[in-house]
Coordinates of C-alpha atoms in Angstrom, one line a residue:
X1 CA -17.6 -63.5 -21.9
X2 CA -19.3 -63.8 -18.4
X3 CA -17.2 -63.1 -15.2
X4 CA -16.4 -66.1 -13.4
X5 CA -16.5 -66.5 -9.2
X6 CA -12.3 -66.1 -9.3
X7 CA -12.7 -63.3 -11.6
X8 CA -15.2 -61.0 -9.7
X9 CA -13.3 -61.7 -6.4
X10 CA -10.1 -61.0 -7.9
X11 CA -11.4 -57.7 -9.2
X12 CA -12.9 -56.9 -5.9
X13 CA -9.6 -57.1 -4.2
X14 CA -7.7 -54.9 -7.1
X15 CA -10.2 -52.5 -6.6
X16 CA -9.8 -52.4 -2.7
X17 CA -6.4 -52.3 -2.8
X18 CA -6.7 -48.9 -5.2
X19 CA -9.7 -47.3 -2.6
X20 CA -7.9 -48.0 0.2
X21 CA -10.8 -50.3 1.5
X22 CA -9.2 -53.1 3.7
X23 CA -12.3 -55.4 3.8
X24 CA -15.2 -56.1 1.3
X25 CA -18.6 -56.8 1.6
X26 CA -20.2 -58.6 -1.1
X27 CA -23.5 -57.9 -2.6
X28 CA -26.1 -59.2 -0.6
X29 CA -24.5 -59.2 2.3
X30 CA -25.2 -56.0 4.4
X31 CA -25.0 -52.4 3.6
X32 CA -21.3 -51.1 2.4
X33 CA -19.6 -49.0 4.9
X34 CA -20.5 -45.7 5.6
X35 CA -18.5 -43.0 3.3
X36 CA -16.3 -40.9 5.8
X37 CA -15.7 -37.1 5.0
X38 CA -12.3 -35.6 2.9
X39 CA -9.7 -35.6 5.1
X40 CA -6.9 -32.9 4.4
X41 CA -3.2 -34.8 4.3
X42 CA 0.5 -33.6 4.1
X43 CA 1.5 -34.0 0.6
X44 CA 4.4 -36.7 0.4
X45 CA 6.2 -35.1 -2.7
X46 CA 7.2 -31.4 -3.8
X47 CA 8.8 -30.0 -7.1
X48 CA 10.5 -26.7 -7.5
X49 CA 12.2 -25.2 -10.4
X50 CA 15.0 -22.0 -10.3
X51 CA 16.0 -20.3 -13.3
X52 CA 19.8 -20.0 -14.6
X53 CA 20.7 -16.6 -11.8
X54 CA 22.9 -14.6 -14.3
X55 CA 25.4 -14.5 -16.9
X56 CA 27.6 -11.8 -15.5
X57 CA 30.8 -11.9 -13.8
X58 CA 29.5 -9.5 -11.4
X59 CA 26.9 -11.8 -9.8
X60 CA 26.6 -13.4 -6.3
X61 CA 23.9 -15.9 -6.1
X62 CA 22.7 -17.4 -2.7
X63 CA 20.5 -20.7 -2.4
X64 CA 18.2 -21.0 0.9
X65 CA 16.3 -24.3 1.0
X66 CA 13.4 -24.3 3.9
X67 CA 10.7 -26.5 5.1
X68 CA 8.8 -25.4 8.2
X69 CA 8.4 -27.9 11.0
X70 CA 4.8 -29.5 10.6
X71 CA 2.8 -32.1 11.7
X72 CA 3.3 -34.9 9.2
X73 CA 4.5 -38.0 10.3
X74 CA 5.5 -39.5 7.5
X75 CA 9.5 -40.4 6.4
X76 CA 12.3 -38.7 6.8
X77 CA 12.5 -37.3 3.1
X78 CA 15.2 -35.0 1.8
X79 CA 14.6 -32.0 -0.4
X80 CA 17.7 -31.7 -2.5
X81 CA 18.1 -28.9 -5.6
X82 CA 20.1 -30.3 -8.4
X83 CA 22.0 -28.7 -12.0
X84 CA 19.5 -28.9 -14.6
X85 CA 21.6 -30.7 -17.8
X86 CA 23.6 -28.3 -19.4
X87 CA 22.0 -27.8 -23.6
X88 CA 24.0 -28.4 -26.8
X89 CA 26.7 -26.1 -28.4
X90 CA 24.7 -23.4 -30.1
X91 CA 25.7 -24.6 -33.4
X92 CA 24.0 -28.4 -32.5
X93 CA 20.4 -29.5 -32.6
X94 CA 19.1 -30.1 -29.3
X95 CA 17.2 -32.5 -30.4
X96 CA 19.8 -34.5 -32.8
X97 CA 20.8 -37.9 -31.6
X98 CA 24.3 -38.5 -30.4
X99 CA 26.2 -42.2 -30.1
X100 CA 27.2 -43.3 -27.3
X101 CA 31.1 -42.7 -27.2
X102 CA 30.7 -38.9 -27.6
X103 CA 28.0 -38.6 -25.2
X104 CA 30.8 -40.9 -22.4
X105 CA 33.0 -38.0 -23.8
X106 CA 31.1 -35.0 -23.2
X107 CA 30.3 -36.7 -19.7
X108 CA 33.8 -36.8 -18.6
X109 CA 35.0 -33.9 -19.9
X110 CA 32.0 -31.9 -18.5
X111 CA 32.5 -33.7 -15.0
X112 CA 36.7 -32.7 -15.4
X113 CA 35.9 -28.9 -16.0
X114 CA 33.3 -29.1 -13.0
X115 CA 33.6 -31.3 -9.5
X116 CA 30.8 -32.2 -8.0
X117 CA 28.5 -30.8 -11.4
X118 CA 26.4 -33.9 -10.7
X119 CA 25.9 -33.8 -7.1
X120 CA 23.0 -31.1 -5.5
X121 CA 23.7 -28.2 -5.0
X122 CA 21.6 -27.4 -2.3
X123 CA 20.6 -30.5 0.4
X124 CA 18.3 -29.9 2.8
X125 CA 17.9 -32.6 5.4
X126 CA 15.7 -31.2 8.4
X127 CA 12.3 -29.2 8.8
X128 CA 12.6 -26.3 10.6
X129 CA 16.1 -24.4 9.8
X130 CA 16.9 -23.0 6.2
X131 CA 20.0 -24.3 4.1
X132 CA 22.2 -22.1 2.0
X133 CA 24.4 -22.3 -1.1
X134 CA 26.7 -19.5 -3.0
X135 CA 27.9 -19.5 -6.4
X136 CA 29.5 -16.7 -8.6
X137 CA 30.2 -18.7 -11.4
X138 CA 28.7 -16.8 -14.3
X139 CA 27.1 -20.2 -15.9
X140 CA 25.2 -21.4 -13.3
X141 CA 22.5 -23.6 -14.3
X142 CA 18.8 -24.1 -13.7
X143 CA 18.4 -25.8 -11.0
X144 CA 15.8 -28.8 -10.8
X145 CA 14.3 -29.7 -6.6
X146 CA 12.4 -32.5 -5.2
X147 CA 11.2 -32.7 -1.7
X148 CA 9.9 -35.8 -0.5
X149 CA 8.9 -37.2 2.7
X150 CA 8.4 -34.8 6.2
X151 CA 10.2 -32.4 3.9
X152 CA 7.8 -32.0 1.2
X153 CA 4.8 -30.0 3.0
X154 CA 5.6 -26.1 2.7
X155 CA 9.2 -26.7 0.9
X156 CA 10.4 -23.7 -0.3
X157 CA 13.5 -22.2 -2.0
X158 CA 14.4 -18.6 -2.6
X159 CA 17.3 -17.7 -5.1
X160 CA 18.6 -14.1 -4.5
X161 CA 21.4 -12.4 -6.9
X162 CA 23.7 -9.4 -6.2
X163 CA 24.3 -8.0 -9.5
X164 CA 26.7 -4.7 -8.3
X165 CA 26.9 -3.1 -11.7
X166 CA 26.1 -3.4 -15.2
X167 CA 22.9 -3.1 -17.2
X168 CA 21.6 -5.9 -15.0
X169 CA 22.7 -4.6 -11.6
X170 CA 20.4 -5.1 -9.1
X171 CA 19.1 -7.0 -6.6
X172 CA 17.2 -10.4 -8.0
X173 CA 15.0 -12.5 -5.9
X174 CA 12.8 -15.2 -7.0
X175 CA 11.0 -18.2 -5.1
X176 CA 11.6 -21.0 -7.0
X177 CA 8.2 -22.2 -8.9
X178 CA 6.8 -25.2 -9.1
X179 CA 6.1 -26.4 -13.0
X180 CA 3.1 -26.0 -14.3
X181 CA 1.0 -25.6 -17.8
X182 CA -0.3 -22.2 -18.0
X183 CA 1.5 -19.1 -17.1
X184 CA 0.8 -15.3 -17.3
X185 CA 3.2 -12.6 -17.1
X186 CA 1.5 -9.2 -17.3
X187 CA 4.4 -6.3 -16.8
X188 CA 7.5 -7.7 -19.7
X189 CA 8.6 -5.3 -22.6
X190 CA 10.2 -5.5 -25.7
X191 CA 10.9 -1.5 -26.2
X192 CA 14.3 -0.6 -26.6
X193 CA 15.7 -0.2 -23.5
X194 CA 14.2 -3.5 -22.3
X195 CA 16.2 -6.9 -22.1
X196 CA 13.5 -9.3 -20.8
X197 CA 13.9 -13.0 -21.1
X198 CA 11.7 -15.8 -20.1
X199 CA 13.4 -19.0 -18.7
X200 CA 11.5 -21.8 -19.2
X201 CA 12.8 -25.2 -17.1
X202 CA 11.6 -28.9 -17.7
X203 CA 11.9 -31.2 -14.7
X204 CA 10.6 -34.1 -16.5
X205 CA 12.8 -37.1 -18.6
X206 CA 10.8 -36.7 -21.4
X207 CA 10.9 -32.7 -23.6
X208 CA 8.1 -30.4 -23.0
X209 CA 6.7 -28.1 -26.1
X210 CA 6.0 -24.7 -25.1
X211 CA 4.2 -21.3 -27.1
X212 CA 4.9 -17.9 -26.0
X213 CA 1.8 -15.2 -26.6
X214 CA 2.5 -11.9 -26.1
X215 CA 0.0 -9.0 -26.1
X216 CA 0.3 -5.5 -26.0
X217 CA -2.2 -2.7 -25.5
X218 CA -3.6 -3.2 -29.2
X219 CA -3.3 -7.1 -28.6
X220 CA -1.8 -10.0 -29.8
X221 CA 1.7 -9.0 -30.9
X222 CA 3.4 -11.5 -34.2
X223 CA 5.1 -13.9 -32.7
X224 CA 6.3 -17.4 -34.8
X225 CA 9.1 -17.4 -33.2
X226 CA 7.5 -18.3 -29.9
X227 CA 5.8 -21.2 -31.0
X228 CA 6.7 -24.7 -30.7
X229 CA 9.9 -24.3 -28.3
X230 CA 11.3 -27.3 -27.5
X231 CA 12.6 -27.3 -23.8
X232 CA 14.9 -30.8 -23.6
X233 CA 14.5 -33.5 -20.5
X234 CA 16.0 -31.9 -17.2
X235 CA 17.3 -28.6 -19.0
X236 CA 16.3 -25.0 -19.3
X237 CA 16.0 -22.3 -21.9
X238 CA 16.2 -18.7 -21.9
X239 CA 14.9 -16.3 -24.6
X240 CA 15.1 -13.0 -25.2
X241 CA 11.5 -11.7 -25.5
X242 CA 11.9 -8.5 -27.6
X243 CA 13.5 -11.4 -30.2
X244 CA 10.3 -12.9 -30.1
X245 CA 8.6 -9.8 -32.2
X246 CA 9.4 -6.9 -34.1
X247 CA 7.1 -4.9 -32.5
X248 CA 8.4 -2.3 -29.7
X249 CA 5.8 -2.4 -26.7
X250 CA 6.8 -1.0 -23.7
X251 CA 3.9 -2.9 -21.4
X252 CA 3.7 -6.9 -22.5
X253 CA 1.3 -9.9 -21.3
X254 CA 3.4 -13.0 -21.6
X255 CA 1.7 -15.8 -21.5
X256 CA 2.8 -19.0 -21.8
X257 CA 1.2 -23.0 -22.3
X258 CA 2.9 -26.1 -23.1
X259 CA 1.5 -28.6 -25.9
X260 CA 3.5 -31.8 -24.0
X261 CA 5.0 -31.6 -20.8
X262 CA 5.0 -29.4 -18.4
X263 CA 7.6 -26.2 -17.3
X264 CA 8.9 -24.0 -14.4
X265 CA 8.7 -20.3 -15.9
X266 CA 9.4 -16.7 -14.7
X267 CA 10.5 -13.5 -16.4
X268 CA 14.3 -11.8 -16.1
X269 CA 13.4 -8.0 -16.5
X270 CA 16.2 -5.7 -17.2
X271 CA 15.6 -1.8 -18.1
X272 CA 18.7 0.2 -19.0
X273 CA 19.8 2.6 -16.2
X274 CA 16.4 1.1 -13.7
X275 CA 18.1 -2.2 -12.5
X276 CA 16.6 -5.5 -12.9
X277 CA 14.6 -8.3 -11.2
X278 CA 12.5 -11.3 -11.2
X279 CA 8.7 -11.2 -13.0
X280 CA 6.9 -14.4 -11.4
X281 CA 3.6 -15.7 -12.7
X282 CA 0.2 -13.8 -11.6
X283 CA -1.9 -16.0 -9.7
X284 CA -4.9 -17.5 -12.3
X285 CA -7.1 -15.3 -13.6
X286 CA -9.7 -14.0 -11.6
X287 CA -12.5 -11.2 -10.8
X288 CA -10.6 -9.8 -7.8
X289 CA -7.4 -9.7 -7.1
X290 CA -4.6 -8.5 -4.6
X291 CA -1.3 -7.0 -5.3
X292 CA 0.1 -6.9 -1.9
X293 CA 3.8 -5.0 -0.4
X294 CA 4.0 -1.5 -1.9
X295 CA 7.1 -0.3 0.1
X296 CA 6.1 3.1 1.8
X297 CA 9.3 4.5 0.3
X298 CA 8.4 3.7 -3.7
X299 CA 8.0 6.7 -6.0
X300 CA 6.7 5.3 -8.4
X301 CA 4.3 2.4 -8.8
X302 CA 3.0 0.9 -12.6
X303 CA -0.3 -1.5 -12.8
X304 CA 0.1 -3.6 -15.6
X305 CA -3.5 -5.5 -16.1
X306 CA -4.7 -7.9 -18.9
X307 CA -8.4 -9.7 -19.6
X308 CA -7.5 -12.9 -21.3
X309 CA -11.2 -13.7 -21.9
X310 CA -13.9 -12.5 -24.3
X311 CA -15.1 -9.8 -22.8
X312 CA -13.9 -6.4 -21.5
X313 CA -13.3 -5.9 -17.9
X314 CA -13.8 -2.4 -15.9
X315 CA -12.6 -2.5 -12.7
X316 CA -11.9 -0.6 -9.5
X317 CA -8.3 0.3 -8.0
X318 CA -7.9 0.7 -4.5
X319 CA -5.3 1.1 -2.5
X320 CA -5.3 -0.7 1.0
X321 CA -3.2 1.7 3.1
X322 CA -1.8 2.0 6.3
X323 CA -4.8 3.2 8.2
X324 CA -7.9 2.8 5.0
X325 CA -9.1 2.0 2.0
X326 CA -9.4 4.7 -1.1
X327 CA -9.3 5.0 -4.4
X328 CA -5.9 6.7 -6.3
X329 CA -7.1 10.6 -7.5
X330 CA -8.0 10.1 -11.0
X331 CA -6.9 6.3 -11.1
X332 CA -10.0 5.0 -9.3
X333 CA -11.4 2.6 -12.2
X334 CA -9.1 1.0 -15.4
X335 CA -11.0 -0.5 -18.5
X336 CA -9.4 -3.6 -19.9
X337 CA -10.0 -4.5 -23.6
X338 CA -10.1 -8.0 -24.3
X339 CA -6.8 -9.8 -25.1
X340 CA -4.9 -6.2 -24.7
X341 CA -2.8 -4.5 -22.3
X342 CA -3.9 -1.8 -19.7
X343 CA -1.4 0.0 -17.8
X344 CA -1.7 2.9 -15.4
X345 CA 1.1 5.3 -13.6
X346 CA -0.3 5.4 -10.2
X347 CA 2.8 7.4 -9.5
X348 CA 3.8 7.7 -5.7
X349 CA 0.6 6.4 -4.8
X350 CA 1.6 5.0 -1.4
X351 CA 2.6 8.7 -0.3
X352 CA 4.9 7.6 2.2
X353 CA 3.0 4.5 3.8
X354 CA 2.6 0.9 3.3
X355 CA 0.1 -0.2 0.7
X356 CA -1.3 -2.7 -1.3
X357 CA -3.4 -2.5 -4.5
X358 CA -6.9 -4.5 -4.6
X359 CA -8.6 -4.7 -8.1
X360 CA -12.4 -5.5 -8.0
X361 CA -15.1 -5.3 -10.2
X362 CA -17.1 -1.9 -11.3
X363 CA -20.2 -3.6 -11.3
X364 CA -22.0 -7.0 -10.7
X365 CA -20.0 -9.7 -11.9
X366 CA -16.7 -9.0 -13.8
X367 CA -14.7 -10.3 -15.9
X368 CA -11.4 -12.7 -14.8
X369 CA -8.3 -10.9 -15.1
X370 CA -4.3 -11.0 -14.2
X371 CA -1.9 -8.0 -13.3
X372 CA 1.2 -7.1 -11.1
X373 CA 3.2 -3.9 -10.7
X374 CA 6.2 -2.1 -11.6
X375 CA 7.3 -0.7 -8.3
X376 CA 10.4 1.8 -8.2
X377 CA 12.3 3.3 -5.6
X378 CA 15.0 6.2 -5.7
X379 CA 15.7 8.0 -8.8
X380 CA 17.9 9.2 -10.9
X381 CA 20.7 6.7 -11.2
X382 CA 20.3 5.3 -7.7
X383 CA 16.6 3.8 -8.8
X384 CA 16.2 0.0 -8.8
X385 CA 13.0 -1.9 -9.9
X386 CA 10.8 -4.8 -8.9
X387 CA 8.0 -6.5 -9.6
X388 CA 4.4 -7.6 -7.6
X389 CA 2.3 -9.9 -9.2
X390 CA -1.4 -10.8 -8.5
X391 CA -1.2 -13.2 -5.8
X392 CA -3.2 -15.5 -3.8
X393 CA -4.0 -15.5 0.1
X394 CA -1.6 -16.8 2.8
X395 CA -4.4 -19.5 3.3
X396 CA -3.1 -22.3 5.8
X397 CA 0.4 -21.4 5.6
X398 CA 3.2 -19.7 3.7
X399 CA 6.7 -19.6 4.1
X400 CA 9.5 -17.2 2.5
X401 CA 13.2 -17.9 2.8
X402 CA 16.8 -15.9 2.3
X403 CA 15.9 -13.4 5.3
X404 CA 18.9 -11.3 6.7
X405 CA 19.3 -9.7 10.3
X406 CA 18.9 -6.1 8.7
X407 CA 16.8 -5.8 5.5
X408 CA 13.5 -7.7 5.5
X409 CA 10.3 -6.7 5.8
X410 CA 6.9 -8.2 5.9
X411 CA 3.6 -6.5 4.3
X412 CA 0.6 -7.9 6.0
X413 CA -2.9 -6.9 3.7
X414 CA -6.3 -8.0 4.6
X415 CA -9.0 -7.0 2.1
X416 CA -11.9 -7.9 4.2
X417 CA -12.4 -8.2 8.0
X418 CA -10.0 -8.5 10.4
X419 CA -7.4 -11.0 10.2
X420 CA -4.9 -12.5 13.1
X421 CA -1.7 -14.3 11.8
X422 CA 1.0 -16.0 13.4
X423 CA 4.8 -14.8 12.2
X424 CA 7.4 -17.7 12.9
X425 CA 11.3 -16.5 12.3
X426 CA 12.9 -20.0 11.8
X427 CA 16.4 -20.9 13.7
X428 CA 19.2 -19.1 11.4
X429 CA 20.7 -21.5 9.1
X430 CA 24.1 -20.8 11.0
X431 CA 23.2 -20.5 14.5
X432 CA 19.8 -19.2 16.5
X433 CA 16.5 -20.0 17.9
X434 CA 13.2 -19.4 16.5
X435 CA 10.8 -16.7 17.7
X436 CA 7.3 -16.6 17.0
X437 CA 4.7 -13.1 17.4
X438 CA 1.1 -12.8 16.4
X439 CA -0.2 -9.9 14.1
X440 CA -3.4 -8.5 14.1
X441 CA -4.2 -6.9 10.6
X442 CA -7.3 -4.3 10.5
X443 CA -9.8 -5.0 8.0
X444 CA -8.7 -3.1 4.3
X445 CA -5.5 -2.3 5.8
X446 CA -1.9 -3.2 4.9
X447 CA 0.3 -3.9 8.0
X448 CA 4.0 -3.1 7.5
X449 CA 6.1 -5.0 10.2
X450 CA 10.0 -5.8 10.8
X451 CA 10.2 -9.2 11.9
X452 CA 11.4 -9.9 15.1
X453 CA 14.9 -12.2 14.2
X454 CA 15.9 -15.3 15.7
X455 CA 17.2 -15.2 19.0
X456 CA 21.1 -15.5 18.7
X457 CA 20.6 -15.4 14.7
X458 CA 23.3 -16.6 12.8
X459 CA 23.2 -16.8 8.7
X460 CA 19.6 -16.5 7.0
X461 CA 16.4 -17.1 8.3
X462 CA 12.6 -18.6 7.0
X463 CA 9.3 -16.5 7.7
X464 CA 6.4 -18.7 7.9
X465 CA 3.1 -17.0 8.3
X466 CA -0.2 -18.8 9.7
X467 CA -3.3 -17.6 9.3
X468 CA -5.2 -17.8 13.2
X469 CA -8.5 -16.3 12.6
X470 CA -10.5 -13.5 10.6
X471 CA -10.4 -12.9 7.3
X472 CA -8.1 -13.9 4.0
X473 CA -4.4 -12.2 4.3
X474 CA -2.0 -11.6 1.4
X475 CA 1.4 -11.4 2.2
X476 CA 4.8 -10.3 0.5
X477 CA 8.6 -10.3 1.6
X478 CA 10.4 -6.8 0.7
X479 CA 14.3 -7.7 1.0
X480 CA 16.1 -5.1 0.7
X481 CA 20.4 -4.7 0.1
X482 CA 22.5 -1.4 -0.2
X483 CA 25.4 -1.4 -3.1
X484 CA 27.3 1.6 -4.0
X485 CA 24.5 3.4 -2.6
X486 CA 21.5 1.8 -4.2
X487 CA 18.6 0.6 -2.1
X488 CA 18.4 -2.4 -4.2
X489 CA 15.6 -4.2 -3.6
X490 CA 13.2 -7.3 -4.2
X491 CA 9.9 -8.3 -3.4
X492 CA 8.3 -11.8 -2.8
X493 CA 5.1 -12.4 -2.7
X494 CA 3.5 -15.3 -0.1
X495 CA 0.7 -17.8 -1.5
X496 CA -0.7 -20.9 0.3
X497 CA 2.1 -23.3 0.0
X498 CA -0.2 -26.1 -0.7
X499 CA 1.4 -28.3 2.2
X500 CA -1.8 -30.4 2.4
X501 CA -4.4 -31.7 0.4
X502 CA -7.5 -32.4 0.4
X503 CA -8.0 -36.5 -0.2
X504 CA -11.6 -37.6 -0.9
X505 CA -13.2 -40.5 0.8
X506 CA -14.4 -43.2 -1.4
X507 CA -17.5 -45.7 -0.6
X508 CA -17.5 -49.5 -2.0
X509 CA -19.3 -50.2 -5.1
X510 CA -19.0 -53.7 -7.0
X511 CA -21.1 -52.6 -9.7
X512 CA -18.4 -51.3 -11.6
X513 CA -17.3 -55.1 -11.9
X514 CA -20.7 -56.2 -13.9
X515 CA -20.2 -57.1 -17.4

């Protein structure tokens, strides 16, 4: 059937309406407007995800919700973090359907035991000053964010847990992820003394279907029990990884998809007698990459590295230190079979200074890879653990919440030329004015710096950290907390927050309505 007159001009206006074009010209009537350049725009909605903090009865777990103040001009917003829905009874199928009186039931009787379960927990309602939540209840849930409006360019949200004692003591910091497809973990275990678990969180209203891989350093490790795991609408599951296998590995890649849906997902490590922390996701796989925040103080430092592709990788390992760039004695190159696990004690490689770790290729083009490190300070039974993935470049901006008047520090890395950066403290969440100071970080070098805090600081503070001029700059936080006389300590590491993006002009072309 031909297009009628109506028809084409009805289409023509459907179509302008989705381009954004406010006027049409029709064929034969002059040339169509002139295509304008991608603009860059503040994204209007954000999604993060924070795992369940801890089962124990010994845990303190603070919430700090922060947008930075930008240039967006859109609505208000709110960014609000809210329970993820609590699963089934262990002895009930997750997926079973239940009528309706039992589910009123459960409703009530879950909202009796908890007030307030439905409401967020964390509401944050202004740009520019951070917003904090404390819970010690040993079943806190998942918690599922959306940040829309002024306060969705550059949200972030930082869970930290005080764990005093236990086989999970420690201090446990995570940035809250956004959900995704395609996760790698390089740095779990499933030996013995290891009680890793992955959490994965669905934000959606539909279930998501996830697979769990693990490799070691002879590859992929038997698994069945990590396929298919259903992760229910608006809920959150946790497994234990060395349940996932019988084989004993002391260095595992996780890596994990979904089928449907899509997931949050980040790594609870726990060593007997180390301490415990967060694993997050290496940045995607890539030729060269940048492990930045080595406290000067760590004695020892473990590079976990995987090559999920075909071929083999060999690649250099450098450290970027306080003052230079060189290679660790005897550690200067690492071969990476395919689909296995490399791992290297660089030992206390940092000697007492800053550092960061770059990974390049021997030769020519090389082969994409992932990795983080095992970084531990103290010893003996004072020594606590954490963890520095691969990450990617501060890039426009990047932000880092849950800082403290004594205890942060910022590691500054720039693997090429010379780099300036902008530092912004944010006004304390209790009380205190901002303060901002610029940074200038020597090509190849890692700059260590205490932030200056807020003037009149009150409660926790924000980082944000701009890139002015020069070179890319990876960043970390390094938050550290004494407890019975453990330097527990945690490390977060600062990529681009993706407050913008880039929207691409479109031109006028009819010819898609022709028959």
């Amino acid at each position: 059937m031909k297009s009628t007159p109506l028809s084409l001009i009805a289409g023509a206006v459907a179509l302008a309406a989705v381009t954004g074009f406010a006027a049409l010209t029709a064929p034969g009537e002059g040339e169509a407007p002139e295509a304008k350049a991608a603009a860059r725009l503040p994204v209007e909605r954000s999604s993060l995800l924070c795992p369940a903090p801890s089962s124990s009865d010994l845990a303190d777990t603070t919430y700090t919700s922060f947008t930075p103040e930008g240039e967006s001009d859109g609505e208000a917003g709110t960014a609000e973090l809210n329970p993820s829905v609590p699963l089934p009874a262990d002895d009930e199928d997750p997926a079973a359907g239940k009528d309706e009186e039992k589910d009123e039931k459960d409703d009530k009787e879950e909202k009796d035991e908890k007030p307030g379960a439905d409401k967020p927990v964390v509401t944050l309602k202004d740009a520019g000053k951070p917003v904090t939540a404390d819970t010690s209840e040993s079943d806190a849930p998942a918690l599922i964010g959306t940040a829309t409006g002024r306060l969705a360019p550059g949200w972030t949200a930082q869970q930290t847990t005080t764990t005093a004692a236990g086989e999970a003591r420690g201090l446990l910091g995570v940035s809250c992820t956004a959900p995704d497809t395609d996760f790698w973990f390089p740095g779990a275990g499933t030996a013995a003394t290891r009680q890793d678990y992955v959490h994965l969180t669905n934000p959606d209203d539909t279930a998501a279907v996830a697979d769990i891989e693990l490799f070691g350093p002879e590859g992929a490790l038997e698994s069945d029990a990590g396929e298919g795991i259903t992760v229910p609408p608006r809920s959150s599951v946790a497994l234990l990884i060395p349940t996932l296998t019988s084989e004993a590995v002391d260095d595992v890649t996780v890596h994990v998809t979904t089928r449907t849906g899509r997931v949050g997902a980040v790594v609870r490590v726990a060593e007997n007698d180390a301490g415990s922390d967060w694993l997050t996701a290496s940045t995607d796989p890539a030729e060269t990459l940048v492990l930045p925040g080595i406290p000067a103080d760590a004695t020892s430092v473990h590079l976990v590295a995987f090559a999920p592709g075909e071929d083999d990788a060999d690649v250099k390992v450098q450290l970027m230190g306080k003052n230079t760039t060189f290679a660790p004695v005897g550690n200067d190159t690492l071969h990476i079979k395919s689909r296995m696990t490399a791992s290297v004690d660089l030992k206390d490689v940092t000697r007492g200074e800053p550092g960061s770790i770059r990974l390049s290729p021997v030769d020519g083009d090389g082969t994409p890879v992932v990795a983080a490190l095992r970084v531990v300070r103290g010893k003996g039974a004072k020594q606590e653990i954490a963890y520095i993935p691969a990450t990617g470049p501060v890039g426009d901006r990047a932000s880092v919440a849950d800082n403290r008047a004594k205890g942060s520090v910022l590691s500054l890395t720039a693997p090429g030329g010379t780099a300036k950066v902008e530092v912004t403290a944010s006004a304390g969440s209790e009380g205190g004015e901002k303060t901002v100071k610029t940074y200038t970080v020597k090509g190849g070098t890692t700059l260590e710096v205490t932030p200056e805090v807020p003037s009149g600081l009150k409660g926790g503070y924000a980082l944000t950290v701009r890139t002015q001029s020069g070179g890319p700059v990876h960043a970390s936080r390094t938050l550290t907390v004494t407890e019975g006389g453990i330097q527990m300590f945690t490390v977060q590491t600062l990529p681009d927050d993706g407050g913008t993006v880039e929207v691409p002009a479109v031109e006028q072309d009819l010819s898609v309505l022709d028959d």
